XYZ file of N, CA and C in Angstrom:
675
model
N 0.824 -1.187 0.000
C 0.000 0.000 0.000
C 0.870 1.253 0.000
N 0.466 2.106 -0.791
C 1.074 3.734 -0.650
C 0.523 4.723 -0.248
N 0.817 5.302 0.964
C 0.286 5.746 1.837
C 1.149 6.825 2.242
N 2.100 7.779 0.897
C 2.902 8.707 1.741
C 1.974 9.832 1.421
N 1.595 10.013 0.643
C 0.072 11.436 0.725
C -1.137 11.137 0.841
N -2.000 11.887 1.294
C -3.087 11.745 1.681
C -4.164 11.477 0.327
N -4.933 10.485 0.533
C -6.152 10.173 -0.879
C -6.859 11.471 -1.167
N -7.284 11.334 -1.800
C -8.602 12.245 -2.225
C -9.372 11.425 -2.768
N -10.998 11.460 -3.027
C -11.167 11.153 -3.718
C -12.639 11.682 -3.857
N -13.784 10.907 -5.178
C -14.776 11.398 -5.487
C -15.907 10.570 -5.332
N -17.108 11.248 -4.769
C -17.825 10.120 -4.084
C -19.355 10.204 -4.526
N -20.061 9.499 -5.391
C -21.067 9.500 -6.383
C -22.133 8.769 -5.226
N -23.587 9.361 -4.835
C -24.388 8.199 -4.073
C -24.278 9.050 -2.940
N -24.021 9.940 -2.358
C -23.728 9.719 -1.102
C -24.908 10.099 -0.191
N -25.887 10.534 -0.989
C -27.197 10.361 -0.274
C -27.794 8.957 0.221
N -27.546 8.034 -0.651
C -28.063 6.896 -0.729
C -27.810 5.916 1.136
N -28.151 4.992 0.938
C -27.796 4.324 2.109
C -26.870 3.908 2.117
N -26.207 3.445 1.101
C -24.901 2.719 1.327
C -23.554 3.862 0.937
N -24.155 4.802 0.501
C -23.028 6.238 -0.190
C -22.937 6.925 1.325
N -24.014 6.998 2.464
C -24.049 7.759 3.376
C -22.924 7.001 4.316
N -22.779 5.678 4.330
C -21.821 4.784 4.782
C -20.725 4.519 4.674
N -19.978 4.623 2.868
C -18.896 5.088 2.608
C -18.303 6.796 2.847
N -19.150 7.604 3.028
C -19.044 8.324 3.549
C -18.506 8.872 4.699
N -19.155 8.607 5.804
C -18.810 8.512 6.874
C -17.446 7.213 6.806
N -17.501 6.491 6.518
C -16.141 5.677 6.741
C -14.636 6.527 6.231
N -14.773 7.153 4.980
C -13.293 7.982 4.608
C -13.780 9.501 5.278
N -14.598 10.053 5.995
C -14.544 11.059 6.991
C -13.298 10.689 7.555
N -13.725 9.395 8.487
C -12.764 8.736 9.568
C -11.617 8.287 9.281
N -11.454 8.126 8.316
C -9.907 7.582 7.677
C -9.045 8.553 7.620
N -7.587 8.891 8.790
C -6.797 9.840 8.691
C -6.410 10.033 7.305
N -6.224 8.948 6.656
C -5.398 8.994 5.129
C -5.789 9.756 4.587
N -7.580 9.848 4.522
C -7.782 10.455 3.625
C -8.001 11.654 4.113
N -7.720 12.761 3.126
C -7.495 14.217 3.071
C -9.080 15.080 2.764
N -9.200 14.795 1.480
C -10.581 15.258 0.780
C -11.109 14.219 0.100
N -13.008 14.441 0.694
C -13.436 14.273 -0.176
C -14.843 14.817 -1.106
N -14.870 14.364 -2.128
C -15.502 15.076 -3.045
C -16.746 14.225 -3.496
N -18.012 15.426 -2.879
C -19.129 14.498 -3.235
C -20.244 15.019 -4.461
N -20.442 14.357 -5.277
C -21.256 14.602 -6.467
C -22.784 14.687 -6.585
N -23.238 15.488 -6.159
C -24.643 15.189 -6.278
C -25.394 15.779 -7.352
N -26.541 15.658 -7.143
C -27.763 16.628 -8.284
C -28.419 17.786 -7.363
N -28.534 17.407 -5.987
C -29.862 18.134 -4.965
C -28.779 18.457 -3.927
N -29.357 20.148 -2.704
C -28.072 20.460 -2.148
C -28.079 19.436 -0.755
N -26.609 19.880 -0.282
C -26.356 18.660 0.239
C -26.104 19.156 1.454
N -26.490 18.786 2.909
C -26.094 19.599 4.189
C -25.527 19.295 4.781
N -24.148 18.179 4.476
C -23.253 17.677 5.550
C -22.122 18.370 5.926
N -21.576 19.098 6.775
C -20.488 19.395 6.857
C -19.721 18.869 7.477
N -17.688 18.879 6.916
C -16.929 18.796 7.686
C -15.533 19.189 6.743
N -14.514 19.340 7.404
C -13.724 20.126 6.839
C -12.908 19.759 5.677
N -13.358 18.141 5.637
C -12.366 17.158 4.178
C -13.320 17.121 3.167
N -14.728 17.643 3.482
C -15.682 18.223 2.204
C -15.662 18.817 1.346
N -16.043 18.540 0.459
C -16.347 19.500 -0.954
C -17.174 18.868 -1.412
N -18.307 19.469 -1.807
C -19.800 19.336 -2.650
C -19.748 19.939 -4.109
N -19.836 19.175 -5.207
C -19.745 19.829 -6.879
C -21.557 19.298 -6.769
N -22.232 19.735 -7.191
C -23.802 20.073 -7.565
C -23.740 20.803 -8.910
N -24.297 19.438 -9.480
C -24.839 19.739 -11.005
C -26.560 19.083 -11.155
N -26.884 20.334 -12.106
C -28.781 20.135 -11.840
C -29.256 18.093 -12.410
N -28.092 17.795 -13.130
C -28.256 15.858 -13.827
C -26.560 15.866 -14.313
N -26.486 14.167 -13.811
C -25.546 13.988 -14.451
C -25.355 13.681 -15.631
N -25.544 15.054 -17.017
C -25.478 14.777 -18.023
C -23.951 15.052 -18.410
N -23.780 14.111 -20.073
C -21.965 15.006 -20.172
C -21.664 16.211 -20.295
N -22.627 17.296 -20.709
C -22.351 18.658 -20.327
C -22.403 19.088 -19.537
N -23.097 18.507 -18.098
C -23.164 19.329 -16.850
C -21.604 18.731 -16.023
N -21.335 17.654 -16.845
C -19.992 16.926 -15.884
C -18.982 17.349 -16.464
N -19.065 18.031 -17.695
C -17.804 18.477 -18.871
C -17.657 20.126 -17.993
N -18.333 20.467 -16.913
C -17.692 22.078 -16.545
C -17.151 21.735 -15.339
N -17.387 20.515 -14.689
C -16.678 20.310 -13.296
C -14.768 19.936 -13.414
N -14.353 20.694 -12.419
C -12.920 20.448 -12.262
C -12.434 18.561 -11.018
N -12.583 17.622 -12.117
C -12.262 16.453 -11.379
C -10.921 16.030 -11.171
N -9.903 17.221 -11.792
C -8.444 16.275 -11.708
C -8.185 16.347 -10.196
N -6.842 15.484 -10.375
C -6.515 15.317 -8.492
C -7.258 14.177 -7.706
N -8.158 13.637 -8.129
C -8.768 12.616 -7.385
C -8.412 11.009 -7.838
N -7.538 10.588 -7.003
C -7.592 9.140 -6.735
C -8.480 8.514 -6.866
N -9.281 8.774 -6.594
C -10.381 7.123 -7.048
C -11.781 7.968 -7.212
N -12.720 7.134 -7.760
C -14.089 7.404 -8.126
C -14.663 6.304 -6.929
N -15.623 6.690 -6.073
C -16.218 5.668 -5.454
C -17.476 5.587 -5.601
N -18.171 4.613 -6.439
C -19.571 4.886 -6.896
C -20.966 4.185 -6.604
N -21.418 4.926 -5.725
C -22.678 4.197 -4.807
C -24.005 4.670 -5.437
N -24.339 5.329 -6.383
C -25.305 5.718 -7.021
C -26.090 4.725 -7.032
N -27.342 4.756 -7.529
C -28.104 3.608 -8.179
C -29.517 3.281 -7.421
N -30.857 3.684 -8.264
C -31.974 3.339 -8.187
C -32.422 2.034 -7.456
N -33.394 1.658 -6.582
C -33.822 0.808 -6.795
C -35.183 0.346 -8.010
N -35.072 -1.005 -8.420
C -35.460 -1.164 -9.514
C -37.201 -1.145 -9.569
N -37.736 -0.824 -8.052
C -39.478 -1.380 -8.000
C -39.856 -0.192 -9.086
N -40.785 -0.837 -9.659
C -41.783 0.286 -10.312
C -41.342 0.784 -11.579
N -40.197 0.179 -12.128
C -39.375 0.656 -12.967
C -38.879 -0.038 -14.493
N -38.850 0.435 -15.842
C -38.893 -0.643 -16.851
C -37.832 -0.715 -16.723
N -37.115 -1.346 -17.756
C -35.850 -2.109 -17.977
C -35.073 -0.943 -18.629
N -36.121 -0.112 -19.562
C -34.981 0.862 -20.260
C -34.768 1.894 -19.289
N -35.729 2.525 -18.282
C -35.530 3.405 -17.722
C -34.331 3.159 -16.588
N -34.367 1.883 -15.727
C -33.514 1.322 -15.199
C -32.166 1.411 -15.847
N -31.662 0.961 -17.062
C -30.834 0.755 -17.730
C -30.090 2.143 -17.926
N -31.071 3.061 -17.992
C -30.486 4.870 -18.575
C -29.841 5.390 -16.602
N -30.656 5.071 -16.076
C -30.218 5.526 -14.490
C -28.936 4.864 -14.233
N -28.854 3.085 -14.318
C -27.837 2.237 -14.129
C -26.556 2.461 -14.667
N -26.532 1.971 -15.790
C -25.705 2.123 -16.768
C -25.216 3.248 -17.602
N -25.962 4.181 -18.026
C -25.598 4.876 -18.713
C -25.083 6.375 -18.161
N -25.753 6.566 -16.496
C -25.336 7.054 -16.187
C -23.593 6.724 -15.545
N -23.515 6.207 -15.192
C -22.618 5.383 -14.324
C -21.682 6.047 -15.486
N -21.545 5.403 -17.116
C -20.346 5.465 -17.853
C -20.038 6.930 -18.196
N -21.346 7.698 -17.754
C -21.096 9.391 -18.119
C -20.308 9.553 -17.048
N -20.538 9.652 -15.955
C -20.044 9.744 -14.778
C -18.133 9.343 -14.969
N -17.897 8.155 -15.297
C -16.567 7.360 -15.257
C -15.904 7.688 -16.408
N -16.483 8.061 -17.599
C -15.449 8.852 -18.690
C -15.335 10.453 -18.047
N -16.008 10.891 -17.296
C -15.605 12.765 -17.260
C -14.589 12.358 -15.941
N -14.500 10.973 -15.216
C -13.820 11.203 -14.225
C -11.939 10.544 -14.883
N -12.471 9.538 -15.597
C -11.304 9.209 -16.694
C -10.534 9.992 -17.383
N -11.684 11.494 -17.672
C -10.991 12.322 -18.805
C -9.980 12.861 -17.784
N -10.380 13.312 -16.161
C -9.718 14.529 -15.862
C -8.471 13.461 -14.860
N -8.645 12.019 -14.813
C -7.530 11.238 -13.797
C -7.497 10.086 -14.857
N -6.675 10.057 -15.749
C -6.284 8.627 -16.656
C -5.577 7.439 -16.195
N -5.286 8.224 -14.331
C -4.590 6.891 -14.041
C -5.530 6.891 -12.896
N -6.620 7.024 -12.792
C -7.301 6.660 -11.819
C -7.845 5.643 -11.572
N -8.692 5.283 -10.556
C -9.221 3.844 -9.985
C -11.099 4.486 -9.887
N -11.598 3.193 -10.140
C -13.039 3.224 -9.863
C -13.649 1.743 -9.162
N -14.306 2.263 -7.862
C -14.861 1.316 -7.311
C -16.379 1.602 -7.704
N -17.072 0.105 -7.931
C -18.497 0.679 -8.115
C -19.170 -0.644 -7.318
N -20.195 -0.077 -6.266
C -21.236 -0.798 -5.707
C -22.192 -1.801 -7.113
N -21.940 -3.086 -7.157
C -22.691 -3.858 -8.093
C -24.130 -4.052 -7.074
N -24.312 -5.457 -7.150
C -24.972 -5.935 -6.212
C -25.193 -7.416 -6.676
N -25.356 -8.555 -5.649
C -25.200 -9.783 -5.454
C -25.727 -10.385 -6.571
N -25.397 -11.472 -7.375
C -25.705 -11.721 -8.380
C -25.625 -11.371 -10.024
N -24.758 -9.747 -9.795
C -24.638 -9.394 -11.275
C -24.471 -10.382 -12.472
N -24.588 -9.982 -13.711
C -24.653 -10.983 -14.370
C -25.321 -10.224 -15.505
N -24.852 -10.371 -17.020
C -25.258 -9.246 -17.868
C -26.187 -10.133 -18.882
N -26.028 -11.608 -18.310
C -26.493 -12.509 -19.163
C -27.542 -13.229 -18.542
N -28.082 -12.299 -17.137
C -28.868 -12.709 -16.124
C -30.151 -12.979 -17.164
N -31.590 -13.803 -16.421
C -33.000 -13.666 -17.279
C -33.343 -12.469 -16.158
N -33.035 -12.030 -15.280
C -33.282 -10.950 -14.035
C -33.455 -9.903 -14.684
N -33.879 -8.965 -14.392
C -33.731 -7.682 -15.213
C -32.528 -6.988 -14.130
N -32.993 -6.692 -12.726
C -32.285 -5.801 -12.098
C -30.346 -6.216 -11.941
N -30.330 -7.735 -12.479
C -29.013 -8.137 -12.413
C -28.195 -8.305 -13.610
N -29.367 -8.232 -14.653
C -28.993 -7.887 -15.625
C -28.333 -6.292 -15.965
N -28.747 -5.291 -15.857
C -28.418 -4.440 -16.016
C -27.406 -4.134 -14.779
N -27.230 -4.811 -13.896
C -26.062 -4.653 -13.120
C -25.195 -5.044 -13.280
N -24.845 -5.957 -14.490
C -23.788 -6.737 -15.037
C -23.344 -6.268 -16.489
N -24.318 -5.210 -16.951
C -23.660 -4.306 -18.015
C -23.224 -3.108 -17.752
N -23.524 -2.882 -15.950
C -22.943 -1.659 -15.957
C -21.454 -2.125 -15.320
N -20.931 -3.275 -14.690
C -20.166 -3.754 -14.464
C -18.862 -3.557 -15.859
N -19.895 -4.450 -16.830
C -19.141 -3.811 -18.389
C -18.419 -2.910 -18.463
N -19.091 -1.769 -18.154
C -18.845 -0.479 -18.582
C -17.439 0.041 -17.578
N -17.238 -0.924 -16.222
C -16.139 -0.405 -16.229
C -14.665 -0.969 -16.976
N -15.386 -1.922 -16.992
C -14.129 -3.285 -18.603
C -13.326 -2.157 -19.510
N -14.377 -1.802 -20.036
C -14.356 -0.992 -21.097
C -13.449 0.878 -20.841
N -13.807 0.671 -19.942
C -13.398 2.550 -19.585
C -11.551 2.849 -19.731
N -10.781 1.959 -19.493
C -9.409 1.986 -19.583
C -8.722 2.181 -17.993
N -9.719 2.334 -16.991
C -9.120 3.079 -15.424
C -9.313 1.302 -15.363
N -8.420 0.971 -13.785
C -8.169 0.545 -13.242
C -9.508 0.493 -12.362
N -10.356 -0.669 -12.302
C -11.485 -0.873 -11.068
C -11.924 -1.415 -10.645
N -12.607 -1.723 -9.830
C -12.959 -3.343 -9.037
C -14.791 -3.017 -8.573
N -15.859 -4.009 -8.896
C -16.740 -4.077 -9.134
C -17.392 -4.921 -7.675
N -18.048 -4.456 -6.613
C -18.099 -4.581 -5.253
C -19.760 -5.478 -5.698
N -20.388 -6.372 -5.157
C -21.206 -7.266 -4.955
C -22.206 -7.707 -3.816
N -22.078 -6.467 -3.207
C -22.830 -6.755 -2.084
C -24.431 -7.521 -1.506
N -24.623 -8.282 -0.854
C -25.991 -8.979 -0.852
C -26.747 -7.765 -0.372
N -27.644 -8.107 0.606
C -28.513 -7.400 2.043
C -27.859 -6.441 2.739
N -27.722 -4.949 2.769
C -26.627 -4.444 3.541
C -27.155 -3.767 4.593
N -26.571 -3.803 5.747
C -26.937 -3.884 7.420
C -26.659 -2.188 7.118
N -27.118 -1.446 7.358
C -26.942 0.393 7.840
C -26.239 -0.194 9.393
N -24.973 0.466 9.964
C -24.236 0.163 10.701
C -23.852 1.500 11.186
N -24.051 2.652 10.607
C -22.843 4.076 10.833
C -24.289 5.077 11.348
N -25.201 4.448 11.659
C -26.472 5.866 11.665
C -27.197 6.422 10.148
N -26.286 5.388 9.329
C -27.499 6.245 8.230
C -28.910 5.962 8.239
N -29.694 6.847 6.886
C -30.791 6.683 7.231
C -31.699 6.309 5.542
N -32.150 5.576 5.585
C -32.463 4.896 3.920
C -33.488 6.359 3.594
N -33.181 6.702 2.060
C -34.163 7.684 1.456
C -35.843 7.448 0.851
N -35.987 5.940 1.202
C -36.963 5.633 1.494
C -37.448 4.908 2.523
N -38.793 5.786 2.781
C -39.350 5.540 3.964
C -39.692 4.027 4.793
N -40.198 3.481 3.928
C -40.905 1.742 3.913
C -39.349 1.112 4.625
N -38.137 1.352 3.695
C -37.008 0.854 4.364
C -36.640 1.305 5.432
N -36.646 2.580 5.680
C -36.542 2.657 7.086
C -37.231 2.179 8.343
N -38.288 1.757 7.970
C -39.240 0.851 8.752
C -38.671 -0.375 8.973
N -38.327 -0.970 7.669
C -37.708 -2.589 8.052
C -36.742 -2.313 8.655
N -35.569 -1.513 8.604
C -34.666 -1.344 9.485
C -34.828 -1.461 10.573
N -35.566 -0.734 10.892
C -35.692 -0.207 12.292
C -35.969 -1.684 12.921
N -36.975 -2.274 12.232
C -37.534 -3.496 13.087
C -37.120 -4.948 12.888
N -36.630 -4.398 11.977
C -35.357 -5.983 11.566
C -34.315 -5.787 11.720
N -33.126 -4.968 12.431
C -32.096 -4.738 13.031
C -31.679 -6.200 13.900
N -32.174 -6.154 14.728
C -31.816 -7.163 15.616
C -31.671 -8.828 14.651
N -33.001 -9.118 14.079
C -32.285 -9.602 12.952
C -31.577 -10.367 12.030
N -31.277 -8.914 11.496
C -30.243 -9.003 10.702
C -28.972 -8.876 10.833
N -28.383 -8.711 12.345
C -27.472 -8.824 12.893
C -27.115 -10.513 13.121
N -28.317 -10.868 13.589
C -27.958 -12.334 13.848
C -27.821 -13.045 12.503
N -28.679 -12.915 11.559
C -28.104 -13.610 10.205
C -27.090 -13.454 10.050
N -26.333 -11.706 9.760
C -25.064 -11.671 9.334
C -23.830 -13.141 9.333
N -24.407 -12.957 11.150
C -23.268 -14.428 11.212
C -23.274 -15.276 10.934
N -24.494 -15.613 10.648
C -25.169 -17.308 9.945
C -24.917 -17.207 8.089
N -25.083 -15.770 7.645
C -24.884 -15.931 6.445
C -24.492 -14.784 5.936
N -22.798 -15.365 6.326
C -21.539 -14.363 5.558
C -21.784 -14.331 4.022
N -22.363 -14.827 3.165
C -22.327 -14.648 1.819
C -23.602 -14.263 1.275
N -24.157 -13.622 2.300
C -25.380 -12.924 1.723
C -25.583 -11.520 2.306
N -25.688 -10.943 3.891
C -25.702 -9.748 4.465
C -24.274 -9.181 4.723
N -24.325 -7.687 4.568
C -22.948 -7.223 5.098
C -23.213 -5.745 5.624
N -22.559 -5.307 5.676
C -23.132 -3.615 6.524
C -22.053 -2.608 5.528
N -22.919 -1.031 5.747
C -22.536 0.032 5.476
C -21.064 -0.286 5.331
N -20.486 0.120 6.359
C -19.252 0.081 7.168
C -18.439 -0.871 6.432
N -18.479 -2.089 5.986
C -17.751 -3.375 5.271
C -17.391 -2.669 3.899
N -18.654 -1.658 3.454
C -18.551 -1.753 1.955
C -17.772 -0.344 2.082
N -17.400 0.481 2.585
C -16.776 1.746 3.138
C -15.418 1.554 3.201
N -15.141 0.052 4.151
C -13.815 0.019 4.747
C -13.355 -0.572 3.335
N -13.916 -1.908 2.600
C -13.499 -2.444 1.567
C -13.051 -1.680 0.191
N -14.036 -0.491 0.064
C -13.297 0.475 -1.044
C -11.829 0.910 -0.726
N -12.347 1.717 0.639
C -11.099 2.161 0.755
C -9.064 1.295 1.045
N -9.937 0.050 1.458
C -8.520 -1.106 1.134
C -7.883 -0.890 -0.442
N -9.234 -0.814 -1.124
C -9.046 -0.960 -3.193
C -8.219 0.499 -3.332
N -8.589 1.472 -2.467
C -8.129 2.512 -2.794
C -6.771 2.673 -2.571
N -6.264 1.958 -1.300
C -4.743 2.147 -0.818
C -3.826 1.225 -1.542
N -4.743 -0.003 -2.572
C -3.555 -1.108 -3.007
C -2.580 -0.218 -4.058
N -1.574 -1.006 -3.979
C -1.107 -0.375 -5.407
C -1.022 -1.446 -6.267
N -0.608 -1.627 -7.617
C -0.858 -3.086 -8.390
C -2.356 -3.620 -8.473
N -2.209 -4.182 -9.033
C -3.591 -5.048 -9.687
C -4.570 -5.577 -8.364
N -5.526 -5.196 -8.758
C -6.961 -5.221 -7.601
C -7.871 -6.383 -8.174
N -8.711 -7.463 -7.293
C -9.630 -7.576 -7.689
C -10.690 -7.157 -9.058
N -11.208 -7.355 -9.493
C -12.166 -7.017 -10.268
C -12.940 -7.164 -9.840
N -13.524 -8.165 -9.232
C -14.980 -8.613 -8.619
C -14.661 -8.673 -7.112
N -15.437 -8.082 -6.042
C -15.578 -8.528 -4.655
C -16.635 -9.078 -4.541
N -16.804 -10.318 -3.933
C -18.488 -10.914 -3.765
C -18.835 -10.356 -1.882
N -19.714 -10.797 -1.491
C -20.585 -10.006 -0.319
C -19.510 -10.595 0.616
N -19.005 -11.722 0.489
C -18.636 -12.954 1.058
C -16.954 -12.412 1.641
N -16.563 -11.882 0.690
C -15.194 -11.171 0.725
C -15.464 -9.645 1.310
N -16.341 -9.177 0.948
C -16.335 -7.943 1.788
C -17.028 -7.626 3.219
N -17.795 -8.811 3.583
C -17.343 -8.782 4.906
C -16.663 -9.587 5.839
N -16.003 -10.721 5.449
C -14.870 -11.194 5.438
C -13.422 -10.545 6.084
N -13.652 -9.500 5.502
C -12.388 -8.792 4.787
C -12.359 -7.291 5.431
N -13.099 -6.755 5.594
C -13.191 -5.709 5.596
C -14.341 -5.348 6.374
N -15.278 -5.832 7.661
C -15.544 -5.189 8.706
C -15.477 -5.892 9.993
C-alpha cells in the first residue's frame, strides 16, 4: 500500500444508504485528506475534508464544466432501486449514467481507480432484469481503460447511523435490526453492513498493483468489517 500522501477522492451516491456509509467511513480515515461528493440536490453535511460539486443531472455537459483532476479514485454508490421501474428506464439511471459519470472522471484522472457498488448476483447474461443491467454496468467499467474493481454486495446492514431515502425501508430497518445482525453471522455470503462496503473500497483505494475485479458479499465482509 502507498500511503505517503493523503487520498482524495470522489464520491457519487452519497445520499443513498450505502453512499451515506462510505461516507462517513473515509470522513474517519486519517489517510484520507478530501473528499468530493457529487450530487444533483443540495447537500447539508459538513466537515472540513468536504467538498460538494452540484450539477442540476448527471449529463456530459453538466460533468464536462466540473474540475475532477486530483482525485484518486471514483467511489460509486449511485443507483436506483429497480421497484416500479422498466428495464430501459432502469438501464439509462444504471448504466448509462454510471459510464457518463466514469469517462468525465477518466478524462480529468487517466490513471485513476473506480470502485463501483454492483450488487449480489450481477450478471449481464442474467433472465433478471435488475441483475442484468447490473452486469452491463459492471461492463462499462471493462471498457473505460481506469483501473477498477466491481463490489457485490448482498442485504446491507446500515451500521454508521445512516438513514435509507426511502421511507418503507426505514421501517424494516428499524424493526429488523436485531435480525439481521444475527443472520449476518449465519450468512456471511449474503448480508454485510454500510461500514464493510466503506472500509473495503477504501482497502481498493490504498492497493497499489492489480486489484480484484470482482468482490463478492462474502469477501467484503470477510475482509473488511
Amino acid at each position: 500500500m502507498n500511503q505517503a500522501r493523503g487520498k482524495q477522492v470522489l464520491l457519487v451516491g452519497a445520499t443513498g444508504l450505502v453512499g451515506q456509509g462510505v461516507l462517513e467511513v473515509c470522513l474517519r480515515a486519517p489517510d484520507v485528506t478530501r473528499v468530493t461528493v457529487l450530487v444533483r440536490r443540495p447537500f447539508d453535511v459538513r466537515h472540513h475534508k468536504l467538498r460538494v460539486m452540484q450539477v442540476p443531472a448527471f449529463t456530459q455537459a453538466a460533468l464536462a464544466t466540473l474540475d475532477l483532476r486530483g482525485l484518486d479514485a471514483c467511489l460509486y454508490c449511485a443507483g436506483p432501486l429497480p421497484v416500479g421501474m422498466s428495464e430501459a428506464a432502469y438501464r439509462e439511471a444504471t448504466v448509462a449514467t454510471l459510464a457518463r459519470v466514469v469517462d468525465a472522471y477518466g478524462a480529468a484522472n487517466p490513471g485513476g481507480f473506480v470502485a463501483y457498488v454492483s450488487g449480489l448476483g450481477a450478471d449481464a447474461g442474467s433472465r433478471i432484469m435488475p441483475l442484468r443491467v447490473k452486469g452491463e454496468a459492471e461492463a462499462v467499467l471493462t471498457r473505460s481503460g481506469l483501473a477498477y474493481a466491481s463490489l457485490r454486495p448482498g442485504v446491507v446492514r446500515p451500521v454508521l447511523g445512516e438513514t435509507s431515502p426511502h421511507r418503507w425501508r426505514r421501517g424494516l430497518y428499524a424493526l429488523g435490526d436485531p435480525a439481521l445482525a444475527f443472520a449476518a453471522r449465519l450468512l456471511p455470503g449474503v448480508l454485510t453492513t454500510t461500514r464493510a462496503i466503506g472500509q473495503c473500497m477504501l482497502q481498493l483505494v490504498r492497493m497499489d498493483g492489480a486489484r480484484p475485479a470482482i468482490i463478492d458479499n462474502a469477501a467484503i465482509a470477510r475482509n473488511c468489517d
